[in-house]
Coordinates of C-alpha atoms in Angstrom, one line a residue:
M1 CA -25.1 -17.5 48.3
V2 CA -27.7 -15.3 46.6
R3 CA -26.7 -12.7 44.0
K4 CA -28.8 -9.7 43.2
S5 CA -28.2 -6.9 40.8
T6 CA -28.8 -3.3 42.2
G7 CA -29.3 -1.9 38.7
L8 CA -27.0 1.0 39.7
T9 CA -23.8 2.2 38.0
D10 CA -20.6 1.3 39.8
T11 CA -19.6 4.6 41.4
P12 CA -18.3 5.5 44.9
Q13 CA -21.6 7.2 45.7
N14 CA -23.7 4.2 44.7
R15 CA -21.5 1.8 46.5
K16 CA -22.0 3.9 49.7
A17 CA -25.7 3.9 49.2
V18 CA -25.8 0.1 48.7
E19 CA -23.8 -0.4 51.8
K20 CA -25.9 1.9 54.1
E21 CA -29.4 1.3 52.7
L22 CA -29.9 -1.6 50.3
L23 CA -27.6 -4.2 51.9
P24 CA -29.2 -4.0 55.4
K25 CA -32.6 -4.3 53.8
L26 CA -31.6 -7.4 51.8
V27 CA -30.1 -9.0 55.0
M28 CA -33.4 -8.5 56.8
M29 CA -35.4 -9.9 53.9
A30 CA -33.2 -12.9 53.8
K31 CA -33.7 -13.5 57.5
C32 CA -37.4 -13.3 57.0
G33 CA -37.3 -15.7 54.1
E34 CA -38.6 -13.1 51.7
L35 CA -35.8 -13.5 49.1
E36 CA -36.3 -16.0 46.2
K37 CA -33.8 -18.7 46.3
A38 CA -31.7 -19.0 43.2
P39 CA -32.9 -22.0 41.0
K40 CA -30.6 -25.0 41.2
R41 CA -29.0 -25.7 37.9
V42 CA -29.8 -29.2 36.5
K43 CA -26.9 -31.1 34.8
T44 CA -27.1 -31.8 31.1
V45 CA -27.1 -35.3 29.5
R46 CA -23.5 -34.7 28.5
E47 CA -22.5 -34.1 32.2
Y48 CA -24.3 -37.3 33.2
I49 CA -22.6 -39.2 30.4
K50 CA -19.2 -38.2 31.8
I51 CA -20.3 -39.4 35.3
F52 CA -21.6 -42.7 33.9
L53 CA -18.4 -43.4 31.9
D54 CA -16.2 -42.4 34.8
I55 CA -18.0 -45.0 37.0
K56 CA -18.1 -47.7 34.3
S57 CA -14.4 -47.3 33.4
K58 CA -13.6 -48.9 36.8
E59 CA -16.2 -51.7 36.5
I60 CA -16.3 -53.1 32.9
R61 CA -14.0 -54.5 30.3
R62 CA -12.1 -52.1 28.0
S63 CA -13.8 -53.5 24.9
T64 CA -17.2 -53.0 26.5
M65 CA -16.3 -49.5 27.5
K66 CA -15.3 -48.8 23.9
H67 CA -18.6 -50.3 22.7
Y68 CA -20.6 -48.0 25.1
T69 CA -18.6 -44.9 24.0
Q70 CA -19.1 -45.5 20.3
K71 CA -22.9 -45.8 20.8
I72 CA -23.0 -42.7 23.0
N73 CA -20.9 -40.6 20.6
K74 CA -22.8 -41.6 17.5
H75 CA -26.4 -41.7 18.7
I76 CA -26.9 -40.0 22.1
L77 CA -24.6 -37.0 22.4
P78 CA -25.4 -35.3 19.0
K79 CA -29.1 -35.3 19.8
F80 CA -29.3 -34.8 23.6
G81 CA -25.9 -33.7 24.8
K82 CA -26.8 -30.2 25.7
V83 CA -30.3 -31.0 27.0
P84 CA -30.9 -30.7 30.8
V85 CA -31.9 -34.2 32.0
D86 CA -35.1 -32.9 33.6
E87 CA -36.3 -31.7 30.1
L88 CA -36.2 -35.1 28.5
K89 CA -39.7 -36.4 27.6
A90 CA -40.6 -40.1 27.0
S91 CA -42.5 -39.2 23.8
E92 CA -39.4 -37.5 22.3
L93 CA -37.2 -40.5 23.3
R94 CA -39.7 -42.9 21.7
N95 CA -39.7 -41.0 18.5
W96 CA -35.9 -40.7 18.4
L97 CA -35.3 -44.4 19.0
A98 CA -38.0 -45.5 16.5
T99 CA -36.3 -43.4 13.7
L100 CA -32.7 -44.5 14.3
G101 CA -31.4 -46.2 11.2
V102 CA -30.2 -49.3 13.1
G103 CA -31.7 -52.7 13.8
D104 CA -33.7 -53.8 16.7
K105 CA -30.8 -55.3 18.5
A106 CA -28.8 -52.1 18.3
K107 CA -31.8 -50.1 19.4
K108 CA -32.1 -52.3 22.5
E109 CA -28.4 -51.8 23.3
I110 CA -28.6 -48.0 22.8
R111 CA -31.7 -47.8 25.0
A112 CA -30.0 -49.8 27.7
V113 CA -27.0 -47.5 27.7
F114 CA -29.1 -44.3 27.8
G115 CA -31.2 -45.8 30.6
A116 CA -28.1 -46.5 32.6
I117 CA -26.9 -42.9 32.1
L118 CA -30.2 -41.5 33.2
R119 CA -30.2 -43.7 36.3
E120 CA -27.3 -41.6 37.6
A121 CA -29.6 -38.6 37.3
L122 CA -32.3 -40.5 39.1
Y123 CA -30.0 -41.4 41.9
D124 CA -29.1 -37.7 42.2
E125 CA -32.8 -36.9 42.4
A126 CA -32.3 -34.6 39.4
I127 CA -35.3 -36.3 37.8
P128 CA -38.3 -37.9 39.5
K129 CA -38.4 -41.0 37.2
N130 CA -36.4 -42.4 34.3
P131 CA -38.1 -41.4 31.0
I132 CA -36.4 -44.2 29.1
D133 CA -38.4 -46.7 31.3
F134 CA -41.5 -45.7 29.2
V135 CA -39.7 -46.4 25.9
R136 CA -40.0 -49.9 24.4
V137 CA -38.3 -51.5 21.5
P138 CA -39.3 -54.6 19.6
R139 CA -37.6 -57.7 20.9
P140 CA -34.7 -58.6 18.6
K141 CA -35.3 -61.7 16.6
K142 CA -33.0 -64.5 17.5
P143 CA -30.7 -65.3 14.6
I144 CA -31.5 -68.6 13.0
I145 CA -28.4 -70.8 13.4
S146 CA -27.1 -72.5 10.3
P147 CA -24.3 -74.9 11.2
F148 CA -22.1 -76.4 8.5
N149 CA -22.5 -80.1 7.6
K150 CA -19.6 -82.4 7.0
E151 CA -19.4 -81.7 3.3
E152 CA -19.5 -77.9 3.8
V153 CA -16.7 -78.1 6.4
G154 CA -14.7 -80.1 3.9
Q155 CA -15.2 -77.3 1.3
L156 CA -14.2 -74.6 3.7
L157 CA -11.0 -76.4 4.7
K158 CA -10.2 -77.4 1.1
H159 CA -10.5 -73.9 -0.3
S160 CA -8.7 -72.0 2.5
Y161 CA -5.0 -71.8 3.1
G162 CA -2.4 -71.2 5.7
W163 CA -3.3 -69.6 9.0
F164 CA -7.0 -69.0 8.0
R165 CA -7.6 -72.7 7.3
N166 CA -6.2 -73.5 10.8
F167 CA -8.4 -70.7 12.2
I168 CA -11.5 -72.2 10.7
A169 CA -10.5 -75.7 11.9
L170 CA -10.1 -74.3 15.5
G171 CA -13.5 -72.8 15.4
V172 CA -15.2 -76.0 14.0
Y173 CA -13.3 -78.4 16.3
S174 CA -13.3 -76.4 19.5
G175 CA -16.4 -74.1 19.4
M176 CA -14.4 -71.1 20.6
R177 CA -15.8 -67.7 20.0
T178 CA -14.0 -65.6 17.4
G179 CA -12.6 -63.1 19.9
E180 CA -11.3 -66.0 22.0
M181 CA -9.4 -67.5 19.1
L182 CA -7.9 -64.1 18.3
A183 CA -6.6 -63.9 21.9
L184 CA -5.4 -67.5 22.0
K185 CA -1.7 -68.0 22.9
W186 CA 0.5 -71.0 22.6
E187 CA 0.8 -71.1 26.4
N188 CA -3.0 -71.8 26.5
L189 CA -2.5 -75.0 24.6
D190 CA -1.6 -78.0 26.8
F191 CA -0.3 -80.7 24.4
D192 CA 0.6 -83.1 27.3
N193 CA -3.0 -83.3 28.4
Y194 CA -4.6 -82.3 25.1
E195 CA -6.5 -79.3 26.5
I196 CA -7.2 -75.8 25.3
H197 CA -7.4 -73.2 28.1
V198 CA -9.7 -70.3 27.2
E199 CA -8.5 -67.3 29.2
A200 CA -9.1 -64.1 27.2
S201 CA -10.9 -62.4 24.3
R202 CA -9.8 -59.8 21.7
T203 CA -12.1 -57.2 20.1
N204 CA -11.0 -54.3 17.9
G205 CA -7.4 -54.5 19.1
I206 CA -8.4 -54.6 22.7
E207 CA -7.7 -57.8 24.8
D208 CA -9.8 -58.3 27.9
G209 CA -10.7 -61.0 30.3
L210 CA -13.9 -63.0 29.6
K211 CA -17.4 -61.9 30.5
T212 CA -18.3 -64.6 32.9
D213 CA -16.5 -67.2 35.1
M214 CA -17.9 -70.0 33.0
S215 CA -16.3 -68.5 29.9
H216 CA -12.9 -69.4 31.5
R217 CA -12.9 -73.0 30.6
V218 CA -11.0 -76.0 29.3
I219 CA -11.9 -77.6 26.0
P220 CA -10.6 -81.0 24.9
M221 CA -8.2 -81.0 22.0
F222 CA -10.0 -83.3 19.7
K223 CA -8.1 -85.5 17.2
P224 CA -9.3 -83.8 14.0
L225 CA -7.8 -80.5 15.2
L226 CA -4.3 -81.8 15.8
P227 CA -2.9 -81.5 12.3
Y228 CA -4.1 -77.9 12.0
L229 CA -2.5 -76.9 15.3
K230 CA 0.7 -78.6 14.0
S231 CA 0.5 -76.5 10.8
Q232 CA -0.1 -73.3 12.8
F233 CA 2.8 -74.0 15.1
C234 CA 5.1 -74.1 12.1
E235 CA 3.9 -70.6 11.3
T236 CA 3.8 -68.8 14.6
G237 CA 5.0 -71.2 17.3
L238 CA 8.3 -69.5 17.8
K239 CA 7.2 -65.9 17.5
N240 CA 5.5 -63.6 20.0
G241 CA 3.3 -66.0 21.8
Y242 CA 0.0 -65.6 19.9
V243 CA -1.3 -68.5 17.9
F244 CA -2.6 -66.2 15.1
L245 CA -0.6 -63.3 13.8
N246 CA -0.9 -60.8 10.9
K247 CA 1.7 -60.4 8.2
D248 CA 3.6 -57.9 10.4
G249 CA 3.9 -60.5 13.2
N250 CA 1.3 -58.8 15.5
P251 CA -1.9 -60.2 16.9
L252 CA -4.9 -59.9 14.6
F253 CA -6.9 -56.7 15.3
G254 CA -10.4 -58.0 15.2
S255 CA -13.0 -60.2 13.6
S256 CA -14.4 -57.5 11.1
T257 CA -11.1 -57.6 9.2
V258 CA -11.0 -61.4 9.2
I259 CA -14.6 -61.6 7.9
R260 CA -14.1 -59.0 5.2
R261 CA -10.8 -60.1 3.8
Y262 CA -10.9 -63.8 4.3
W263 CA -14.3 -65.2 5.3
L264 CA -16.6 -63.7 2.8
P265 CA -14.3 -64.4 -0.2
L266 CA -14.0 -68.0 1.0
L267 CA -17.8 -68.5 1.1
E268 CA -18.0 -67.2 -2.4
K269 CA -15.2 -69.5 -3.5
C270 CA -17.0 -72.5 -2.0
G271 CA -20.3 -71.5 -3.6
L272 CA -21.9 -71.1 -0.2
G273 CA -24.4 -68.4 0.6
Y274 CA -23.8 -65.9 3.4
R275 CA -23.2 -67.5 6.8
R276 CA -21.7 -65.9 9.8
L277 CA -18.2 -66.8 10.9
Y278 CA -19.8 -67.6 14.2
E279 CA -21.5 -70.6 12.6
T280 CA -18.2 -72.5 13.1
R281 CA -19.1 -72.4 16.8
H282 CA -22.6 -73.6 16.2
T283 CA -21.1 -76.4 14.0
F284 CA -19.1 -77.6 17.0
A285 CA -22.1 -77.4 19.3
T286 CA -24.5 -79.3 17.1
N287 CA -22.0 -82.0 16.3
M288 CA -21.2 -82.5 20.0
L289 CA -25.0 -82.9 20.6
E290 CA -25.5 -85.2 17.7
S291 CA -22.6 -87.4 18.6
G292 CA -24.4 -88.6 21.7
Q293 CA -21.1 -89.0 23.5
F294 CA -21.4 -86.0 25.9
S295 CA -24.1 -84.8 28.3
V296 CA -25.7 -81.5 27.8
G297 CA -24.0 -80.2 30.9
E298 CA -20.5 -81.2 29.5
I299 CA -21.2 -79.5 26.2
A300 CA -22.5 -76.3 27.9
E301 CA -19.2 -76.3 29.9
M302 CA -17.1 -76.7 26.7
M303 CA -19.1 -73.8 25.1
G304 CA -18.6 -71.5 28.1
H305 CA -22.4 -71.2 28.8
T306 CA -23.4 -70.2 32.4
S307 CA -26.2 -72.9 32.2
T308 CA -27.6 -75.6 30.0
Q309 CA -30.6 -73.3 29.2
M310 CA -28.8 -71.8 26.2
L311 CA -28.3 -75.2 24.6
F312 CA -31.9 -76.2 25.1
T313 CA -33.1 -72.8 23.8
R314 CA -30.9 -72.7 20.7
Y315 CA -30.1 -76.3 19.8
T316 CA -33.3 -78.2 20.7
A317 CA -33.5 -79.8 17.3
F318 CA -30.0 -81.2 17.7
I319 CA -30.3 -82.7 21.2
K320 CA -30.6 -86.5 20.9
S321 CA -33.5 -86.7 23.4
E322 CA -35.4 -84.2 21.3
Q323 CA -34.7 -85.7 17.9
K324 CA -37.3 -88.5 17.9
N325 CA -36.8 -90.2 14.6
R326 CA -34.9 -87.4 12.8
K327 CA -32.1 -88.7 10.6
I328 CA -28.8 -87.4 12.0
D329 CA -26.1 -86.1 9.6
V330 CA -22.7 -87.8 9.5
D331 CA -20.8 -86.6 12.5
I332 CA -17.7 -84.6 11.5
F333 CA -16.1 -85.7 14.8
S334 CA -16.0 -89.3 13.5
Q335 CA -13.0 -90.1 15.7
L336 CA -13.6 -88.2 18.9
G337 CA -10.9 -88.5 21.5
T338 CA -8.3 -86.4 23.3
K339 CA -5.6 -88.8 24.3
T340 CA -4.1 -89.2 20.8
G341 CA -0.5 -88.9 19.7
T342 CA 2.2 -87.2 21.7
I343 CA 3.6 -83.7 21.9
S344 CA 6.1 -84.6 19.2
N345 CA 3.2 -84.9 16.8
I346 CA 2.4 -81.3 17.3
A347 CA 5.5 -79.3 18.0

């Protein structure tokens, strides 16, 4: 449909004139292709954000959806929400991303989300190419891992109490990710076969399945962990099913609260410099490698990696075949083994 203004006042006489004279003329011009077609309206970034989120809500985990939404609302919408997608320029996007007050890793994530949003416009042929493809960000530096040695693990366990001591022990002796520990339930612990079944992850109060099939895994319940599980069972074993609960009897909300309220004060009490809570996972990995009792493939499976490449990339210095004559620290898994004790020793 094409709309044209006559420029006439709406009166009975003018209506009659339009009907008898102007309208037949316009019809003839339209048949001859002489009328300009109304320009097609191009959707804004905000509209394509809605399309993107509607699609992704059916495909990704809720925690990932929340992560995307936070980045969009904080960084993309305020600057570009009202802009038609065909008016975005690569130079403007480069300048915007370069001046964002976030680290390189966050910039990479924001760029990836914005790129995925604009791909929807590309698929609709609203833009001839994706301008974000011409925007590069520095490759984020891989964090230097700093696993705890035997003495440091002893300090952490000595100066922590109650559920948090048991939480640290689980991280050190199982290598589970923080979100996986927050989602752990007593039904996931098989004390007959001494196995820990990793089935879910919990982030910012949202519990989801795991990212990959390999993340669903079974970890041996090693002997040093048993007394800590026994202690934790006394605290929450008969409550609502989760291994770790807050003071109100509900599952812990997320890692940020645990880090702020418990982890950072503990490091200070132990006289240790800042280390990520995630280093408990690295401690497990490096001690597994240093023990020489497991193949790289077995350790990758326990860690939930999709391949052994991550182990070789991140832990080369700790793999026995790569160590040459390096002196190995005392193994905190001094009595590795899973078939120890009975269920009565735990429950």
